[in-house]
């Protein structure tokens, strides 16, 4: 444990981290990858280029400093990040490397303000926090390996089916290449997919939510094709999966991970709200509820630009048609003429609180949502305005955690 003097020094750096945190983490990653380019096989290059990873780490360091006297307050965040680390293959030997370059970045960015006392205090604090991560992740590796059909690292899976779900979204059905058992997963969890793209120096790893219930004999991921646009390059892995992955091809995959999971011990109604490809973990939850808790009461709400970009619509409607306690509602902000003429959606525009109140029969429910960052901010604000208790609000970011 940290002594009181160390805690006081760490807390005194909170205002500095609020101002210079992102500059520190940006420099940290530059130094880390210069010294250890092999770690580029683990990190998401796109998130690095867009600054998302730097911001997420800066927020994590800031939170650690702010709560250094009660680290149990950030334990949920530690577990959330540990799930990602286990899924990516982060190991205990990586932590000393990170600590070395993080302290060096603090010293370089803050200059003379980074006194010996501050660097020593942060070195001690990092050791405690790293120890917490290593301990949690070791347990996760053991759990992933010891479960039936489980494994600890990456395992080859074979593509057995590829289904186009919309103009930009495709589902990929994967089974173990060795014909062995399939590890179970909780509805809402994800897997990591590792690809080696021709001409690329490093491998690329991306995490995709499993979009179907467990016990189906396969893992299904439903991936949006990220084409290049004016302000950002295309998604290398999503384009590779869409354009090059064919039936029979093999991909290395990590065991399911993630803490954005459906609470199946609760019997209250469930509201699932998604935007775009953010529906994938919620469809897994929906299919699980239909199979195991069909009378719990489920409201499934999805927002898309229009019917051409609406994935898994027929599958979700088929589930609802079989269960009177499941209702579905579609919201399109740019409906096509066909959508308008055939009335294939329920609301034109965006999801707002006034409309939510008309389609959610019972606010005393568990709310789960996922989608693009602006969408999630709007949904979170609406639920808080509706005075939904924080403990009943559950969400997941695709990529590094942001702020709502």
Short mmCIF file of C-alpha atoms in Angstrom, two decimals:
data_model
loop_
_atom_site.label_atom_id
_atom_site.label_comp_id
_atom_site.label_asym_id
_atom_site.label_seq_id
_atom_site.Cartn_x
_atom_site.Cartn_y
_atom_site.Cartn_z
CA UNK A 1 0.00 0.00 0.00
CA UNK A 2 1.04 3.61 -0.50
CA UNK A 3 2.05 5.76 2.45
CA UNK A 4 0.29 9.04 3.18
CA UNK A 5 3.13 11.19 1.85
CA UNK A 6 3.04 9.40 -1.53
CA UNK A 7 -0.74 9.77 -1.68
CA UNK A 8 -0.51 13.50 -0.99
CA UNK A 9 2.10 13.99 -3.72
CA UNK A 10 0.03 12.05 -6.27
CA UNK A 11 -3.12 14.02 -5.45
CA UNK A 12 -1.18 17.29 -5.81
CA UNK A 13 -0.53 16.38 -9.46
CA UNK A 14 -4.25 16.13 -10.32
CA UNK A 15 -4.54 19.75 -11.62
CA UNK A 16 -1.41 19.26 -13.73
CA UNK A 17 -2.72 16.04 -15.24
CA UNK A 18 -6.00 17.72 -16.08
CA UNK A 19 -4.07 20.20 -18.22
CA UNK A 20 -1.18 18.13 -19.55
CA UNK A 21 -2.52 14.57 -19.37
CA UNK A 22 -3.05 14.08 -23.10
CA UNK A 23 0.33 15.63 -23.95
CA UNK A 24 1.95 13.17 -21.55
CA UNK A 25 0.17 10.13 -22.99
CA UNK A 26 0.83 11.22 -26.57
CA UNK A 27 4.54 11.46 -25.84
CA UNK A 28 4.39 8.18 -23.90
CA UNK A 29 3.09 6.24 -26.90
CA UNK A 30 5.69 7.83 -29.18
CA UNK A 31 8.48 6.74 -26.84
CA UNK A 32 6.95 3.30 -26.25
CA UNK A 33 6.60 2.38 -29.92
CA UNK A 34 10.03 3.77 -30.81
CA UNK A 35 11.66 1.55 -28.20
CA UNK A 36 9.33 -1.43 -28.63
CA UNK A 37 7.80 -1.50 -32.14
CA UNK A 38 6.72 -5.10 -31.53
CA UNK A 39 3.93 -3.74 -29.31
CA UNK A 40 2.31 -2.35 -32.45
CA UNK A 41 1.16 -5.94 -32.95
CA UNK A 42 -1.19 -5.41 -29.99
CA UNK A 43 -2.33 -1.79 -30.20
CA UNK A 44 -5.03 -0.46 -32.51
CA UNK A 45 -3.19 1.79 -34.96
CA UNK A 46 -6.33 3.65 -35.99
CA UNK A 47 -7.13 4.64 -32.41
CA UNK A 48 -3.56 5.88 -32.07
CA UNK A 49 -3.81 8.05 -35.19
CA UNK A 50 -7.17 9.49 -34.15
CA UNK A 51 -5.93 10.27 -30.62
CA UNK A 52 -8.59 8.10 -28.97
CA UNK A 53 -6.13 5.86 -27.15
CA UNK A 54 -4.11 8.80 -25.85
CA UNK A 55 -7.23 10.46 -24.48
CA UNK A 56 -8.48 7.24 -22.88
CA UNK A 57 -5.14 6.66 -21.14
CA UNK A 58 -4.99 10.27 -19.99
CA UNK A 59 -8.45 9.87 -18.45
CA UNK A 60 -7.37 6.66 -16.73
CA UNK A 61 -4.21 8.23 -15.29
CA UNK A 62 -6.21 11.26 -14.13
CA UNK A 63 -8.78 8.99 -12.43
CA UNK A 64 -6.03 7.01 -10.73
CA UNK A 65 -4.48 10.21 -9.33
CA UNK A 66 -7.85 11.57 -8.24
CA UNK A 67 -8.77 8.36 -6.38
CA UNK A 68 -5.30 7.28 -5.29
CA UNK A 69 -6.42 7.28 -1.64
CA UNK A 70 -9.30 4.89 -2.43
CA UNK A 71 -8.31 2.79 -5.40
CA UNK A 72 -11.33 0.54 -4.83
CA UNK A 73 -13.35 3.34 -6.47
CA UNK A 74 -11.70 2.65 -9.83
CA UNK A 75 -11.83 -1.16 -9.55
CA UNK A 76 -14.75 -1.39 -12.04
CA UNK A 77 -12.63 0.51 -14.57
CA UNK A 78 -9.65 -1.73 -13.83
CA UNK A 79 -11.78 -4.80 -14.56
CA UNK A 80 -13.17 -3.26 -17.75
CA UNK A 81 -9.69 -2.48 -19.07
CA UNK A 82 -8.38 -5.85 -17.86
CA UNK A 83 -10.98 -7.61 -20.02
CA UNK A 84 -9.59 -5.76 -23.05
CA UNK A 85 -6.00 -6.52 -22.03
CA UNK A 86 -6.72 -10.24 -21.62
CA UNK A 87 -8.50 -10.29 -24.97
CA UNK A 88 -5.54 -8.59 -26.66
CA UNK A 89 -2.85 -10.72 -25.04
CA UNK A 90 -1.31 -8.13 -22.69
CA UNK A 91 1.10 -9.93 -20.33
CA UNK A 92 2.76 -9.13 -16.95
CA UNK A 93 6.11 -8.47 -18.65
CA UNK A 94 4.57 -5.56 -20.57
CA UNK A 95 3.88 -3.54 -17.42
CA UNK A 96 7.48 -2.60 -16.47
CA UNK A 97 8.00 -1.40 -20.06
CA UNK A 98 4.90 0.78 -19.87
CA UNK A 99 5.88 2.14 -16.46
CA UNK A 100 9.37 3.10 -17.64
CA UNK A 101 8.11 5.10 -20.61
CA UNK A 102 5.15 6.64 -18.77
CA UNK A 103 7.47 8.09 -16.12
CA UNK A 104 9.87 9.27 -18.81
CA UNK A 105 7.01 11.02 -20.61
CA UNK A 106 5.87 12.71 -17.39
CA UNK A 107 9.39 13.95 -16.81
CA UNK A 108 9.84 15.20 -20.37
CA UNK A 109 6.48 16.99 -20.68
CA UNK A 110 6.48 18.58 -17.21
CA UNK A 111 10.18 19.44 -17.22
CA UNK A 112 11.38 20.98 -13.95
CA UNK A 113 7.89 20.65 -12.47
CA UNK A 114 8.44 16.87 -12.40
CA UNK A 115 10.49 16.83 -9.22
CA UNK A 116 12.26 13.78 -7.90
CA UNK A 117 9.55 13.40 -5.25
CA UNK A 118 6.81 13.44 -7.87
CA UNK A 119 8.56 10.89 -10.10
CA UNK A 120 9.27 8.62 -7.15
CA UNK A 121 5.67 8.88 -5.92
CA UNK A 122 4.30 8.08 -9.38
CA UNK A 123 6.73 5.18 -9.69
CA UNK A 124 5.36 3.71 -6.45
CA UNK A 125 1.76 4.39 -7.46
CA UNK A 126 2.26 2.81 -10.88
CA UNK A 127 3.68 -0.29 -9.21
CA UNK A 128 0.55 -0.67 -7.06
CA UNK A 129 -1.84 -0.06 -9.95
CA UNK A 130 0.09 -2.37 -12.30
CA UNK A 131 0.00 -5.04 -9.63
CA UNK A 132 -3.77 -4.74 -9.46
CA UNK A 133 -4.07 -5.12 -13.23
CA UNK A 134 -1.71 -8.09 -13.34
CA UNK A 135 -3.60 -9.86 -10.57
CA UNK A 136 -7.01 -9.34 -12.18
CA UNK A 137 -5.75 -10.30 -15.63
CA UNK A 138 -4.06 -13.47 -14.36
CA UNK A 139 -7.41 -14.58 -12.96
CA UNK A 140 -9.08 -13.81 -16.29
CA UNK A 141 -6.48 -15.79 -18.24
CA UNK A 142 -6.97 -18.77 -15.92
CA UNK A 143 -10.74 -18.53 -16.18
CA UNK A 144 -10.62 -18.30 -19.99
CA UNK A 145 -8.31 -21.34 -20.18
CA UNK A 146 -10.00 -23.55 -17.60
CA UNK A 147 -13.60 -23.28 -18.86
CA UNK A 148 -14.97 -26.02 -21.12
CA UNK A 149 -13.66 -25.42 -24.62
CA UNK A 150 -11.56 -22.52 -23.33
CA UNK A 151 -8.09 -21.26 -24.20
CA UNK A 152 -5.81 -18.51 -22.91
CA UNK A 153 -4.23 -16.89 -25.98
CA UNK A 154 -5.39 -16.92 -29.62
CA UNK A 155 -6.94 -19.98 -31.23
CA UNK A 156 -7.57 -20.68 -34.95
CA UNK A 157 -11.21 -20.41 -36.06
CA UNK A 158 -12.60 -21.22 -39.48
CA UNK A 159 -15.13 -19.10 -41.36
CA UNK A 160 -18.11 -21.29 -42.27
CA UNK A 161 -20.68 -18.70 -43.33
CA UNK A 162 -20.66 -15.07 -44.50
CA UNK A 163 -23.95 -13.16 -44.73
CA UNK A 164 -24.50 -9.61 -45.98
CA UNK A 165 -26.88 -7.94 -43.52
CA UNK A 166 -27.07 -4.45 -45.07
CA UNK A 167 -25.22 -2.32 -47.59
CA UNK A 168 -22.32 -1.89 -45.16
CA UNK A 169 -22.68 -4.66 -42.55
CA UNK A 170 -21.83 -8.37 -42.88
CA UNK A 171 -22.05 -11.27 -40.42
CA UNK A 172 -19.24 -13.82 -40.11
CA UNK A 173 -19.89 -17.27 -38.60
CA UNK A 174 -16.84 -18.90 -37.03
CA UNK A 175 -16.13 -22.33 -35.52
CA UNK A 176 -12.94 -23.83 -33.98
CA UNK A 177 -10.63 -24.98 -36.75
CA UNK A 178 -9.72 -28.10 -34.75
CA UNK A 179 -13.37 -29.14 -34.48
CA UNK A 180 -13.21 -28.86 -30.70
CA UNK A 181 -15.69 -27.52 -28.19
CA UNK A 182 -16.77 -23.91 -28.23
CA UNK A 183 -16.28 -21.85 -25.05
CA UNK A 184 -19.47 -20.27 -23.74
CA UNK A 185 -19.95 -16.52 -23.65
CA UNK A 186 -22.16 -14.05 -21.84
CA UNK A 187 -24.59 -12.01 -23.97
CA UNK A 188 -22.85 -8.71 -24.67
CA UNK A 189 -19.26 -9.99 -24.70
CA UNK A 190 -16.76 -9.65 -27.55
CA UNK A 191 -13.86 -11.52 -29.11
CA UNK A 192 -10.59 -10.24 -30.53
CA UNK A 193 -9.78 -11.06 -34.16
CA UNK A 194 -6.15 -11.00 -35.32
CA UNK A 195 -5.32 -10.52 -38.98
CA UNK A 196 -2.11 -10.32 -40.97
CA UNK A 197 -2.71 -8.07 -43.96
CA UNK A 198 -0.49 -8.49 -47.02
CA UNK A 199 2.11 -5.72 -47.13
CA UNK A 200 1.62 -4.72 -43.47
CA UNK A 201 4.56 -5.02 -41.08
CA UNK A 202 2.46 -5.65 -38.01
CA UNK A 203 -0.57 -7.75 -37.24
CA UNK A 204 -3.87 -5.97 -36.50
CA UNK A 205 -6.24 -6.90 -33.68
CA UNK A 206 -9.83 -5.70 -33.47
CA UNK A 207 -12.52 -6.51 -30.94
CA UNK A 208 -16.00 -7.33 -32.21
CA UNK A 209 -19.11 -8.06 -30.17
CA UNK A 210 -20.65 -11.48 -30.52
CA UNK A 211 -24.01 -10.85 -32.17
CA UNK A 212 -25.86 -14.05 -31.30
CA UNK A 213 -26.68 -16.02 -28.18
CA UNK A 214 -24.41 -18.77 -26.89
CA UNK A 215 -25.07 -22.48 -27.46
CA UNK A 216 -25.46 -22.02 -31.21
CA UNK A 217 -22.36 -24.00 -32.18
CA UNK A 218 -20.62 -20.94 -33.64
CA UNK A 219 -19.44 -17.44 -32.85
CA UNK A 220 -21.04 -14.73 -34.96
CA UNK A 221 -19.58 -11.27 -35.37
CA UNK A 222 -21.44 -8.65 -37.39
CA UNK A 223 -19.01 -6.08 -38.79
CA UNK A 224 -19.54 -2.70 -40.38
CA UNK A 225 -17.39 -1.98 -43.41
CA UNK A 226 -15.47 1.21 -42.61
CA UNK A 227 -14.74 2.81 -45.98
CA UNK A 228 -12.34 5.79 -46.18
CA UNK A 229 -13.90 9.23 -45.97
CA UNK A 230 -12.47 12.71 -46.27
CA UNK A 231 -11.34 13.08 -42.65
CA UNK A 232 -10.25 9.51 -41.88
CA UNK A 233 -8.79 6.44 -43.58
CA UNK A 234 -10.77 3.24 -44.01
CA UNK A 235 -10.83 0.51 -41.41
CA UNK A 236 -8.07 -1.92 -42.36
CA UNK A 237 -9.49 -4.91 -40.56
CA UNK A 238 -13.14 -4.34 -41.46
CA UNK A 239 -12.20 -3.92 -45.13
CA UNK A 240 -10.05 -7.03 -44.98
CA UNK A 241 -12.89 -9.08 -43.50
CA UNK A 242 -15.41 -7.82 -46.04
CA UNK A 243 -13.21 -8.01 -49.13
CA UNK A 244 -10.76 -10.86 -48.54
CA UNK A 245 -12.04 -13.29 -45.91
CA UNK A 246 -13.68 -16.25 -47.64
CA UNK A 247 -15.43 -19.44 -46.51
CA UNK A 248 -12.82 -21.87 -45.21
CA UNK A 249 -10.30 -19.19 -44.23
CA UNK A 250 -8.84 -19.31 -40.71
CA UNK A 251 -8.51 -16.46 -38.22
CA UNK A 252 -6.81 -16.38 -34.79
CA UNK A 253 -9.40 -15.42 -32.14
CA UNK A 254 -9.22 -14.80 -28.41
CA UNK A 255 -11.73 -16.21 -25.93
CA UNK A 256 -14.84 -14.09 -25.21
CA UNK A 257 -14.31 -11.16 -22.85
CA UNK A 258 -16.03 -8.04 -21.59
CA UNK A 259 -18.15 -6.86 -18.67
CA UNK A 260 -21.01 -5.29 -20.68
CA UNK A 261 -23.21 -8.29 -20.06
CA UNK A 262 -26.87 -8.98 -19.51
CA UNK A 263 -27.83 -9.55 -15.88
CA UNK A 264 -29.77 -12.80 -16.15
CA UNK A 265 -30.38 -12.94 -12.40
CA UNK A 266 -32.64 -9.88 -12.63
CA UNK A 267 -36.29 -10.44 -13.49
CA UNK A 268 -37.24 -6.85 -14.28
CA UNK A 269 -38.07 -5.67 -17.81
CA UNK A 270 -35.19 -4.87 -20.16
CA UNK A 271 -34.81 -1.96 -22.59
CA UNK A 272 -32.20 -2.42 -25.34
CA UNK A 273 -31.29 0.74 -27.27
CA UNK A 274 -28.82 0.76 -30.16
CA UNK A 275 -27.52 2.93 -32.95
CA UNK A 276 -25.89 1.69 -36.17
CA UNK A 277 -23.69 -1.36 -35.74
CA UNK A 278 -23.99 -0.87 -31.97
CA UNK A 279 -26.91 -3.28 -32.08
CA UNK A 280 -24.59 -6.32 -32.18
CA UNK A 281 -24.19 -6.98 -28.43
CA UNK A 282 -27.85 -6.10 -27.88
CA UNK A 283 -29.03 -8.69 -30.43
CA UNK A 284 -27.05 -11.26 -28.48
CA UNK A 285 -28.88 -10.11 -25.34
CA UNK A 286 -32.24 -10.19 -27.13
CA UNK A 287 -31.74 -13.73 -28.43
CA UNK A 288 -30.66 -14.87 -24.97
CA UNK A 289 -33.70 -13.30 -23.34
CA UNK A 290 -36.02 -14.89 -25.91
CA UNK A 291 -34.53 -18.32 -25.17
CA UNK A 292 -34.16 -18.11 -21.40
CA UNK A 293 -36.45 -15.34 -20.06
CA UNK A 294 -39.14 -14.91 -22.73
CA UNK A 295 -41.68 -13.37 -20.34
CA UNK A 296 -39.35 -10.84 -18.75
CA UNK A 297 -40.54 -8.04 -21.01
CA UNK A 298 -38.15 -6.62 -23.61
CA UNK A 299 -38.27 -3.36 -25.54
CA UNK A 300 -35.79 -3.34 -28.43
CA UNK A 301 -35.15 0.11 -29.93
CA UNK A 302 -32.78 0.66 -32.85
CA UNK A 303 -31.73 3.80 -34.71
CA UNK A 304 -30.34 3.70 -38.24
CA UNK A 305 -30.06 6.14 -41.11
CA UNK A 306 -32.53 4.10 -43.17
CA UNK A 307 -33.64 0.61 -44.08
CA UNK A 308 -30.73 0.03 -46.45
CA UNK A 309 -28.28 0.43 -43.56
CA UNK A 310 -30.39 -1.42 -40.97
CA UNK A 311 -28.75 -4.77 -40.19
CA UNK A 312 -30.39 -7.84 -38.62
CA UNK A 313 -33.84 -6.25 -38.90
CA UNK A 314 -35.66 -9.34 -40.12
CA UNK A 315 -33.99 -11.53 -37.49
CA UNK A 316 -35.01 -9.21 -34.66
CA UNK A 317 -38.57 -8.91 -35.98
CA UNK A 318 -38.79 -12.71 -36.25
CA UNK A 319 -37.82 -13.06 -32.58
CA UNK A 320 -40.40 -10.45 -31.55
CA UNK A 321 -43.10 -12.17 -33.63
CA UNK A 322 -42.65 -15.33 -31.57
CA UNK A 323 -42.85 -13.62 -28.17
CA UNK A 324 -45.68 -11.31 -27.14
CA UNK A 325 -43.54 -9.81 -24.36
CA UNK A 326 -40.93 -8.52 -26.84
CA UNK A 327 -41.57 -5.32 -28.79
CA UNK A 328 -39.37 -3.65 -31.42
CA UNK A 329 -39.18 -0.03 -32.54
CA UNK A 330 -37.17 1.46 -35.41
CA UNK A 331 -36.02 5.08 -35.72
CA UNK A 332 -34.65 6.37 -39.07
CA UNK A 333 -33.16 9.85 -39.41
CA UNK A 334 -32.76 9.67 -43.20
CA UNK A 335 -35.47 7.29 -44.46
CA UNK A 336 -35.52 6.36 -48.12
CA UNK A 337 -38.60 6.75 -50.31
CA UNK A 338 -39.16 3.02 -49.93
CA UNK A 339 -39.01 3.31 -46.14
CA UNK A 340 -41.58 6.11 -46.28
CA UNK A 341 -43.91 4.34 -48.68
CA UNK A 342 -43.75 0.95 -46.96
CA UNK A 343 -43.72 2.42 -43.43
CA UNK A 344 -40.83 0.22 -42.40
CA UNK A 345 -39.96 2.34 -39.35
CA UNK A 346 -41.73 3.88 -36.36
CA UNK A 347 -40.11 7.30 -35.93
CA UNK A 348 -38.41 9.68 -38.31
CA UNK A 349 -35.56 11.66 -36.82
CA UNK A 350 -33.61 10.87 -33.67
CA UNK A 351 -34.45 9.06 -30.46
CA UNK A 352 -35.49 11.55 -27.80
CA UNK A 353 -36.92 11.30 -24.30
CA UNK A 354 -40.45 12.27 -25.31
CA UNK A 355 -40.60 9.38 -27.79
CA UNK A 356 -38.87 6.95 -25.42
CA UNK A 357 -41.62 7.55 -22.89
CA UNK A 358 -44.23 6.48 -25.46
CA UNK A 359 -42.56 3.17 -26.36
CA UNK A 360 -41.04 2.05 -23.06
CA UNK A 361 -43.93 0.59 -21.04
CA UNK A 362 -42.13 0.55 -17.71
CA UNK A 363 -39.29 2.86 -16.65
CA UNK A 364 -38.55 0.51 -13.73
CA UNK A 365 -36.35 -1.52 -16.05
CA UNK A 366 -32.72 -2.32 -16.86
CA UNK A 367 -31.43 -0.16 -19.71
CA UNK A 368 -28.61 -1.28 -22.03
CA UNK A 369 -27.35 0.83 -24.93
CA UNK A 370 -24.53 0.95 -27.46
CA UNK A 371 -23.72 2.92 -30.60
CA UNK A 372 -21.69 5.86 -31.90
CA UNK A 373 -20.37 8.24 -29.26
CA UNK A 374 -22.78 11.14 -30.00
CA UNK A 375 -25.71 8.70 -29.97
CA UNK A 376 -24.63 7.31 -26.60
CA UNK A 377 -24.26 10.77 -25.10
CA UNK A 378 -27.79 11.63 -26.20
CA UNK A 379 -29.27 8.40 -24.81
CA UNK A 380 -27.40 8.75 -21.53
CA UNK A 381 -28.60 12.34 -21.13
CA UNK A 382 -32.19 11.29 -21.86
CA UNK A 383 -32.10 8.48 -19.30
CA UNK A 384 -30.62 10.71 -16.63
CA UNK A 385 -33.24 13.37 -17.36
CA UNK A 386 -35.86 10.64 -16.94
CA UNK A 387 -34.24 9.96 -13.56
CA UNK A 388 -33.35 6.37 -14.36
CA UNK A 389 -31.05 5.22 -11.51
CA UNK A 390 -27.39 5.04 -12.47
CA UNK A 391 -27.20 1.39 -11.45
CA UNK A 392 -29.86 0.55 -14.05
CA UNK A 393 -27.94 2.22 -16.91
CA UNK A 394 -25.44 0.00 -18.73
CA UNK A 395 -23.45 0.88 -21.85
CA UNK A 396 -20.34 -0.02 -23.81
CA UNK A 397 -18.00 1.95 -26.05
CA UNK A 398 -16.67 0.41 -29.24
CA UNK A 399 -12.96 1.19 -28.86
CA UNK A 400 -11.26 3.16 -26.06
CA UNK A 401 -13.66 4.31 -23.36
CA UNK A 402 -14.92 7.86 -23.74
CA UNK A 403 -16.97 10.08 -21.49
CA UNK A 404 -20.74 10.50 -21.49
#
